[in-house]
Amino acid sequence: GQNIDQPTEMTATEGAIVQINCTYQTSGFNGLFWYQQHAGEAPTFLSYNVLDGLEEKGRFSSFLSRSKGYSYLLLKELQMKDSASYLCAVMDSNYQLIWGAGTKLIIKP
Amino acid sequence: TAGITQAPTSQILAAGRSMTLRCTQDMRHNAMYWYRQDLGLGLRLIHYSNTAGTTGKGEVPDGYSVSRANTDDFPLTLASAVPSQTSVYFCASSDRTGKDTGELFFGEGSRLTVL
């Protein structure tokens, strides 16, 4: 079966750096997405990786290793507003998105 | 900028009743999707439509139906609601499909409780 694994919850301190990992086992691979979802709100797009390596976008970076079935989202200079769930999703060989359950990130002052 | 609008935002429904969740987008996106989100589970695709006039089944289509009469609207109907359909439902759209599918734009969600 297809599977996306992420930690359920993480805690970090304001101003620090946190890395949220995502491992996947899917039938084929056509890209990996990260979305942010604040409580009670809609998911919003953060990043897309289809080739190995690091994609940087401001305070957020996303890394992909296709051979290891692994990605991470790196958040720097954490702010209280970064408290949210972070969803990892992989597009499989049928171009369907397979979603992880999300990682709830709690930021403490 | 409206983007995607869902209605209602919240609803309590008696088991056995029918219900239609409405979804409208003003971005002229070809593809639209309905997901359900349950605690501890990833978003699960219910139905999708790659273009007006066509629909397809997702991972969990049973008990749900959709229609896509035009580009903008993609309603989701529960013909006879059951308690296991209690969930938060998200409508989404994208301007590309297949391997070129990019960012999904989501509505604010509809919280449905079936008693």
PDB file of C-alpha atoms in Angstrom:
ATOM      1  CA  GLY A   1       0.000   0.000   0.000  1.00  0.00           C
ATOM      2  CA  GLN A   2       0.918   3.641  -0.194  1.00  0.00           C
ATOM      3  CA  ASN A   3       2.093   5.377   2.924  1.00  0.00           C
ATOM      4  CA  ILE A   4       3.225   8.809   4.053  1.00  0.00           C
ATOM      5  CA  ASP A   5       4.774   9.094   7.518  1.00  0.00           C
ATOM      6  CA  GLN A   6       5.212  12.289   9.487  1.00  0.00           C
ATOM      7  CA  PRO A   7       5.619  12.890  13.226  1.00  0.00           C
ATOM      8  CA  THR A   8       2.278  13.634  14.842  1.00  0.00           C
ATOM      9  CA  GLU A   9       3.445  16.612  16.884  1.00  0.00           C
ATOM     10  CA  MET A  10       6.568  18.687  17.433  1.00  0.00           C
ATOM     11  CA  THR A  11       7.398  21.521  19.808  1.00  0.00           C
ATOM     12  CA  ALA A  12       9.934  24.278  19.179  1.00  0.00           C
ATOM     13  CA  THR A  13      10.929  27.634  20.618  1.00  0.00           C
ATOM     14  CA  GLU A  14      10.310  31.016  19.045  1.00  0.00           C
ATOM     15  CA  GLY A  15      13.377  32.139  17.086  1.00  0.00           C
ATOM     16  CA  ALA A  16      14.749  28.613  16.738  1.00  0.00           C
ATOM     17  CA  ILE A  17      14.942  26.212  13.777  1.00  0.00           C
ATOM     18  CA  VAL A  18      12.808  23.101  13.339  1.00  0.00           C
ATOM     19  CA  GLN A  19      12.932  20.276  10.798  1.00  0.00           C
ATOM     20  CA  ILE A  20       9.785  18.297   9.993  1.00  0.00           C
ATOM     21  CA  ASN A  21      10.466  14.971   8.317  1.00  0.00           C
ATOM     22  CA  CYS A  22       8.332  13.072   5.847  1.00  0.00           C
ATOM     23  CA  THR A  23       9.011   9.576   4.533  1.00  0.00           C
ATOM     24  CA  TYR A  24       6.970   8.007   1.802  1.00  0.00           C
ATOM     25  CA  GLN A  25       6.293   4.725   0.063  1.00  0.00           C
ATOM     26  CA  THR A  26       4.180   5.235  -3.014  1.00  0.00           C
ATOM     27  CA  SER A  27       3.536   3.606  -6.356  1.00  0.00           C
ATOM     28  CA  GLY A  28       5.617   5.965  -8.412  1.00  0.00           C
ATOM     29  CA  PHE A  29       6.643   9.526  -7.728  1.00  0.00           C
ATOM     30  CA  ASN A  30       5.700  12.709  -9.527  1.00  0.00           C
ATOM     31  CA  GLY A  31       6.527  15.314  -6.923  1.00  0.00           C
ATOM     32  CA  LEU A  32       6.205  16.126  -3.247  1.00  0.00           C
ATOM     33  CA  PHE A  33       4.259  19.013  -1.752  1.00  0.00           C
ATOM     34  CA  TRP A  34       4.229  20.718   1.625  1.00  0.00           C
ATOM     35  CA  TYR A  35       1.160  22.601   2.843  1.00  0.00           C
ATOM     36  CA  GLN A  36       0.548  24.645   5.978  1.00  0.00           C
ATOM     37  CA  GLN A  37      -2.780  24.441   7.785  1.00  0.00           C
ATOM     38  CA  HIS A  38      -3.677  26.671  10.710  1.00  0.00           C
ATOM     39  CA  ALA A  39      -6.284  25.273  13.067  1.00  0.00           C
ATOM     40  CA  GLY A  40      -9.772  25.594  11.636  1.00  0.00           C
ATOM     41  CA  GLU A  41      -8.503  26.898   8.319  1.00  0.00           C
ATOM     42  CA  ALA A  42      -7.791  25.648   4.811  1.00  0.00           C
ATOM     43  CA  PRO A  43      -4.411  24.192   3.821  1.00  0.00           C
ATOM     44  CA  THR A  44      -2.188  26.607   1.919  1.00  0.00           C
ATOM     45  CA  PHE A  45       0.664  25.681  -0.423  1.00  0.00           C
ATOM     46  CA  LEU A  46       4.238  26.036   0.828  1.00  0.00           C
ATOM     47  CA  SER A  47       6.552  24.169  -1.526  1.00  0.00           C
ATOM     48  CA  TYR A  48       6.977  21.629  -4.309  1.00  0.00           C
ATOM     49  CA  ASN A  49       9.961  19.345  -4.940  1.00  0.00           C
ATOM     50  CA  VAL A  50      10.319  16.992  -7.886  1.00  0.00           C
ATOM     51  CA  LEU A  51      14.126  16.802  -8.141  1.00  0.00           C
ATOM     52  CA  ASP A  52      16.585  15.920  -5.384  1.00  0.00           C
ATOM     53  CA  GLY A  53      17.943  18.786  -3.392  1.00  0.00           C
ATOM     54  CA  LEU A  54      16.972  21.806  -1.398  1.00  0.00           C
ATOM     55  CA  GLU A  55      14.426  24.439  -2.395  1.00  0.00           C
ATOM     56  CA  GLU A  56      14.630  27.631  -0.364  1.00  0.00           C
ATOM     57  CA  LYS A  57      11.837  30.131  -0.016  1.00  0.00           C
ATOM     58  CA  GLY A  58      12.441  32.772   2.627  1.00  0.00           C
ATOM     59  CA  ARG A  59      12.397  31.261   6.115  1.00  0.00           C
ATOM     60  CA  PHE A  60      11.123  27.941   4.740  1.00  0.00           C
ATOM     61  CA  SER A  61      13.165  25.332   2.858  1.00  0.00           C
ATOM     62  CA  SER A  62      12.183  21.909   1.585  1.00  0.00           C
ATOM     63  CA  PHE A  63      14.530  19.022   0.819  1.00  0.00           C
ATOM     64  CA  LEU A  64      13.953  15.885  -1.221  1.00  0.00           C
ATOM     65  CA  SER A  65      15.824  12.606  -1.632  1.00  0.00           C
ATOM     66  CA  ARG A  66      13.951  10.377  -4.054  1.00  0.00           C
ATOM     67  CA  SER A  67      16.284   7.409  -3.537  1.00  0.00           C
ATOM     68  CA  LYS A  68      15.548   7.446   0.196  1.00  0.00           C
ATOM     69  CA  GLY A  69      11.844   8.310  -0.113  1.00  0.00           C
ATOM     70  CA  TYR A  70      12.466  11.211   2.227  1.00  0.00           C
ATOM     71  CA  SER A  71      11.753  14.903   2.499  1.00  0.00           C
ATOM     72  CA  TYR A  72      11.979  17.513   5.182  1.00  0.00           C
ATOM     73  CA  LEU A  73      10.605  20.983   5.715  1.00  0.00           C
ATOM     74  CA  LEU A  74      12.973  23.343   7.501  1.00  0.00           C
ATOM     75  CA  LEU A  75      11.576  26.392   9.254  1.00  0.00           C
ATOM     76  CA  LYS A  76      14.043  29.038  10.433  1.00  0.00           C
ATOM     77  CA  GLU A  77      13.614  31.987  12.800  1.00  0.00           C
ATOM     78  CA  LEU A  78      10.395  30.539  14.110  1.00  0.00           C
ATOM     79  CA  GLN A  79       7.556  32.906  14.826  1.00  0.00           C
ATOM     80  CA  MET A  80       4.437  32.293  16.881  1.00  0.00           C
ATOM     81  CA  LYS A  81       2.373  32.458  13.694  1.00  0.00           C
ATOM     82  CA  ASP A  82       4.184  29.341  12.455  1.00  0.00           C
ATOM     83  CA  SER A  83       2.156  27.303  14.939  1.00  0.00           C
ATOM     84  CA  ALA A  84       0.143  25.141  12.547  1.00  0.00           C
ATOM     85  CA  SER A  85      -0.060  21.682  11.044  1.00  0.00           C
ATOM     86  CA  TYR A  86       2.282  20.889   8.177  1.00  0.00           C
ATOM     87  CA  LEU A  87       1.027  18.416   5.589  1.00  0.00           C
ATOM     88  CA  CYS A  88       3.269  16.347   3.320  1.00  0.00           C
ATOM     89  CA  ALA A  89       1.728  15.015   0.093  1.00  0.00           C
ATOM     90  CA  VAL A  90       3.204  12.884  -2.689  1.00  0.00           C
ATOM     91  CA  MET A  91       1.890  12.621  -6.239  1.00  0.00           C
ATOM     92  CA  ASP A  92       1.921   8.978  -7.297  1.00  0.00           C
ATOM     93  CA  SER A  93       2.217   7.362 -10.732  1.00  0.00           C
ATOM     94  CA  ASN A  94      -1.503   8.011 -11.371  1.00  0.00           C
ATOM     95  CA  TYR A  95      -1.024  11.710 -10.583  1.00  0.00           C
ATOM     96  CA  GLN A  96      -3.095  11.325  -7.436  1.00  0.00           C
ATOM     97  CA  LEU A  97      -1.996  13.112  -4.269  1.00  0.00           C
ATOM     98  CA  ILE A  98      -1.374  10.885  -1.261  1.00  0.00           C
ATOM     99  CA  TRP A  99      -1.466  12.898   1.954  1.00  0.00           C
ATOM    100  CA  GLY A 100       0.243  12.390   5.269  1.00  0.00           C
ATOM    101  CA  ALA A 101      -1.749  12.952   8.460  1.00  0.00           C
ATOM    102  CA  GLY A 102       0.167  16.136   9.164  1.00  0.00           C
ATOM    103  CA  THR A 103       2.569  17.327  11.843  1.00  0.00           C
ATOM    104  CA  LYS A 104       1.215  19.715  14.451  1.00  0.00           C
ATOM    105  CA  LEU A 105       3.925  22.248  15.268  1.00  0.00           C
ATOM    106  CA  ILE A 106       3.654  24.051  18.591  1.00  0.00           C
ATOM    107  CA  ILE A 107       5.784  27.148  19.045  1.00  0.00           C
ATOM    108  CA  LYS A 108       6.591  28.235  22.591  1.00  0.00           C
ATOM    109  CA  PRO A 109       7.826  31.715  23.567  1.00  0.00           C
TER     110      PRO A 109
ATOM    111  CA  THR B   1     -10.474  37.974  -4.130  1.00  0.00           C
ATOM    112  CA  ALA B   2     -12.947  35.144  -3.524  1.00  0.00           C
ATOM    113  CA  GLY B   3     -10.999  32.125  -4.805  1.00  0.00           C
ATOM    114  CA  ILE B   4     -13.013  29.115  -3.649  1.00  0.00           C
ATOM    115  CA  THR B   5     -16.207  29.485  -1.667  1.00  0.00           C
ATOM    116  CA  GLN B   6     -17.823  26.638   0.228  1.00  0.00           C
ATOM    117  CA  ALA B   7     -21.261  26.552   1.845  1.00  0.00           C
ATOM    118  CA  PRO B   8     -22.394  25.867   4.428  1.00  0.00           C
ATOM    119  CA  THR B   9     -19.428  26.349   6.769  1.00  0.00           C
ATOM    120  CA  SER B  10     -21.055  24.114   9.334  1.00  0.00           C
ATOM    121  CA  GLN B  11     -24.064  21.810   9.426  1.00  0.00           C
ATOM    122  CA  ILE B  12     -25.651  19.274  11.741  1.00  0.00           C
ATOM    123  CA  LEU B  13     -27.600  16.625   9.889  1.00  0.00           C
ATOM    124  CA  ALA B  14     -29.815  13.765  10.989  1.00  0.00           C
ATOM    125  CA  ALA B  15     -28.786  10.326   9.744  1.00  0.00           C
ATOM    126  CA  GLY B  16     -30.697   9.321   6.652  1.00  0.00           C
ATOM    127  CA  ARG B  17     -31.156  12.872   5.407  1.00  0.00           C
ATOM    128  CA  SER B  18     -29.619  14.177   2.201  1.00  0.00           C
ATOM    129  CA  MET B  19     -27.270  17.118   2.012  1.00  0.00           C
ATOM    130  CA  THR B  20     -25.450  19.046  -0.698  1.00  0.00           C
ATOM    131  CA  LEU B  21     -22.221  20.879   0.027  1.00  0.00           C
ATOM    132  CA  ARG B  22     -21.685  23.698  -2.418  1.00  0.00           C
ATOM    133  CA  CYS B  23     -18.362  24.742  -3.916  1.00  0.00           C
ATOM    134  CA  THR B  24     -17.770  27.624  -6.321  1.00  0.00           C
ATOM    135  CA  GLN B  25     -14.486  28.948  -7.702  1.00  0.00           C
ATOM    136  CA  ASP B  26     -13.842  32.121  -9.677  1.00  0.00           C
ATOM    137  CA  MET B  27     -10.339  31.301 -10.884  1.00  0.00           C
ATOM    138  CA  ARG B  28     -11.466  29.426 -14.017  1.00  0.00           C
ATOM    139  CA  HIS B  29      -9.501  26.384 -12.892  1.00  0.00           C
ATOM    140  CA  ASN B  30     -10.142  23.221 -14.861  1.00  0.00           C
ATOM    141  CA  ALA B  31      -9.676  20.731 -12.038  1.00  0.00           C
ATOM    142  CA  MET B  32     -11.708  20.548  -8.854  1.00  0.00           C
ATOM    143  CA  TYR B  33     -11.583  18.131  -5.930  1.00  0.00           C
ATOM    144  CA  TRP B  34     -13.496  17.141  -2.830  1.00  0.00           C
ATOM    145  CA  TYR B  35     -11.541  15.903   0.199  1.00  0.00           C
ATOM    146  CA  ARG B  36     -12.525  14.878   3.668  1.00  0.00           C
ATOM    147  CA  GLN B  37     -10.236  15.469   6.625  1.00  0.00           C
ATOM    148  CA  ASP B  38     -10.516  13.356   9.755  1.00  0.00           C
ATOM    149  CA  LEU B  39      -8.406  13.529  12.904  1.00  0.00           C
ATOM    150  CA  GLY B  40      -5.280  11.413  12.616  1.00  0.00           C
ATOM    151  CA  LEU B  41      -5.737  10.767   8.916  1.00  0.00           C
ATOM    152  CA  GLY B  42      -4.462  12.547   5.857  1.00  0.00           C
ATOM    153  CA  LEU B  43      -6.771  14.306   3.463  1.00  0.00           C
ATOM    154  CA  ARG B  44      -8.691  11.680   1.512  1.00  0.00           C
ATOM    155  CA  LEU B  45      -9.986  12.306  -1.973  1.00  0.00           C
ATOM    156  CA  ILE B  46     -13.700  11.662  -2.441  1.00  0.00           C
ATOM    157  CA  HIS B  47     -14.319  12.707  -6.043  1.00  0.00           C
ATOM    158  CA  TYR B  48     -12.582  14.865  -8.579  1.00  0.00           C
ATOM    159  CA  SER B  49     -13.220  16.553 -11.903  1.00  0.00           C
ATOM    160  CA  ASN B  50     -10.465  17.343 -14.395  1.00  0.00           C
ATOM    161  CA  THR B  51     -12.724  19.499 -16.542  1.00  0.00           C
ATOM    162  CA  ALA B  52     -16.347  20.569 -16.817  1.00  0.00           C
ATOM    163  CA  GLY B  53     -18.578  17.660 -17.780  1.00  0.00           C
ATOM    164  CA  THR B  54     -16.310  14.930 -16.369  1.00  0.00           C
ATOM    165  CA  THR B  55     -15.946  13.454 -12.895  1.00  0.00           C
ATOM    166  CA  GLY B  56     -13.967  10.638 -11.330  1.00  0.00           C
ATOM    167  CA  LYS B  57     -13.910   8.614  -8.134  1.00  0.00           C
ATOM    168  CA  GLY B  58     -11.247   9.148  -5.540  1.00  0.00           C
ATOM    169  CA  GLU B  59     -10.145   7.022  -2.622  1.00  0.00           C
ATOM    170  CA  VAL B  60     -13.407   7.147  -0.614  1.00  0.00           C
ATOM    171  CA  PRO B  61     -16.322   7.786  -3.015  1.00  0.00           C
ATOM    172  CA  ASP B  62     -19.002   5.558  -1.468  1.00  0.00           C
ATOM    173  CA  GLY B  63     -22.038   7.452  -0.204  1.00  0.00           C
ATOM    174  CA  TYR B  64     -21.127  10.603  -2.157  1.00  0.00           C
ATOM    175  CA  SER B  65     -21.911  11.927  -5.617  1.00  0.00           C
ATOM    176  CA  VAL B  66     -20.765  14.966  -7.559  1.00  0.00           C
ATOM    177  CA  SER B  67     -21.604  16.839 -10.732  1.00  0.00           C
ATOM    178  CA  ARG B  68     -19.672  19.344 -12.831  1.00  0.00           C
ATOM    179  CA  ALA B  69     -22.133  21.127 -15.073  1.00  0.00           C
ATOM    180  CA  ASN B  70     -19.830  24.111 -15.562  1.00  0.00           C
ATOM    181  CA  THR B  71     -16.285  25.231 -14.753  1.00  0.00           C
ATOM    182  CA  ASP B  72     -17.126  27.138 -11.599  1.00  0.00           C
ATOM    183  CA  ASP B  73     -19.353  24.813  -9.566  1.00  0.00           C
ATOM    184  CA  PHE B  74     -18.666  21.394  -8.063  1.00  0.00           C
ATOM    185  CA  PRO B  75     -21.346  20.345  -5.553  1.00  0.00           C
ATOM    186  CA  LEU B  76     -20.969  17.270  -3.343  1.00  0.00           C
ATOM    187  CA  THR B  77     -24.130  15.373  -2.400  1.00  0.00           C
ATOM    188  CA  LEU B  78     -24.679  12.910   0.411  1.00  0.00           C
ATOM    189  CA  ALA B  79     -27.814  10.999  -0.573  1.00  0.00           C
ATOM    190  CA  SER B  80     -28.467   9.400   2.808  1.00  0.00           C
ATOM    191  CA  ALA B  81     -26.059  10.587   5.482  1.00  0.00           C
ATOM    192  CA  VAL B  82     -24.506   8.208   8.017  1.00  0.00           C
ATOM    193  CA  PRO B  83     -22.561   9.072  11.199  1.00  0.00           C
ATOM    194  CA  SER B  84     -19.266   7.945   9.609  1.00  0.00           C
ATOM    195  CA  GLN B  85     -19.616  10.855   7.204  1.00  0.00           C
ATOM    196  CA  THR B  86     -19.066  13.262  10.088  1.00  0.00           C
ATOM    197  CA  SER B  87     -15.966  15.128   8.950  1.00  0.00           C
ATOM    198  CA  VAL B  88     -14.556  18.377   7.637  1.00  0.00           C
ATOM    199  CA  TYR B  89     -14.958  18.604   3.886  1.00  0.00           C
ATOM    200  CA  PHE B  90     -12.615  20.656   1.731  1.00  0.00           C
ATOM    201  CA  CYS B  91     -13.151  21.648  -1.858  1.00  0.00           C
ATOM    202  CA  ALA B  92     -10.033  22.461  -3.874  1.00  0.00           C
ATOM    203  CA  SER B  93      -9.078  23.475  -7.384  1.00  0.00           C
ATOM    204  CA  SER B  94      -5.999  23.582  -9.589  1.00  0.00           C
ATOM    205  CA  ASP B  95      -5.303  25.052 -12.990  1.00  0.00           C
ATOM    206  CA  ARG B  96      -3.455  21.979 -14.258  1.00  0.00           C
ATOM    207  CA  THR B  97      -3.974  18.242 -14.111  1.00  0.00           C
ATOM    208  CA  GLY B  98      -1.931  15.084 -14.421  1.00  0.00           C
ATOM    209  CA  LYS B  99       1.818  15.358 -14.042  1.00  0.00           C
ATOM    210  CA  ASP B 100       1.635  19.138 -14.289  1.00  0.00           C
ATOM    211  CA  THR B 101      -0.713  19.496 -11.324  1.00  0.00           C
ATOM    212  CA  GLY B 102       0.631  22.304  -9.260  1.00  0.00           C
ATOM    213  CA  GLU B 103      -0.637  24.120  -6.242  1.00  0.00           C
ATOM    214  CA  LEU B 104      -4.079  23.241  -4.940  1.00  0.00           C
ATOM    215  CA  PHE B 105      -6.275  26.102  -3.750  1.00  0.00           C
ATOM    216  CA  PHE B 106      -8.613  25.116  -0.945  1.00  0.00           C
ATOM    217  CA  GLY B 107     -11.913  26.451   0.269  1.00  0.00           C
ATOM    218  CA  GLU B 108     -12.366  27.200   3.965  1.00  0.00           C
ATOM    219  CA  GLY B 109     -14.038  23.871   4.640  1.00  0.00           C
ATOM    220  CA  SER B 110     -17.478  22.622   5.634  1.00  0.00           C
ATOM    221  CA  ARG B 111     -17.812  20.950   9.000  1.00  0.00           C
ATOM    222  CA  LEU B 112     -20.525  18.300   8.851  1.00  0.00           C
ATOM    223  CA  THR B 113     -21.881  16.414  11.841  1.00  0.00           C
ATOM    224  CA  VAL B 114     -24.233  13.491  11.218  1.00  0.00           C
ATOM    225  CA  LEU B 115     -26.224  12.366  14.246  1.00  0.00           C
TER     226      LEU B 115
END
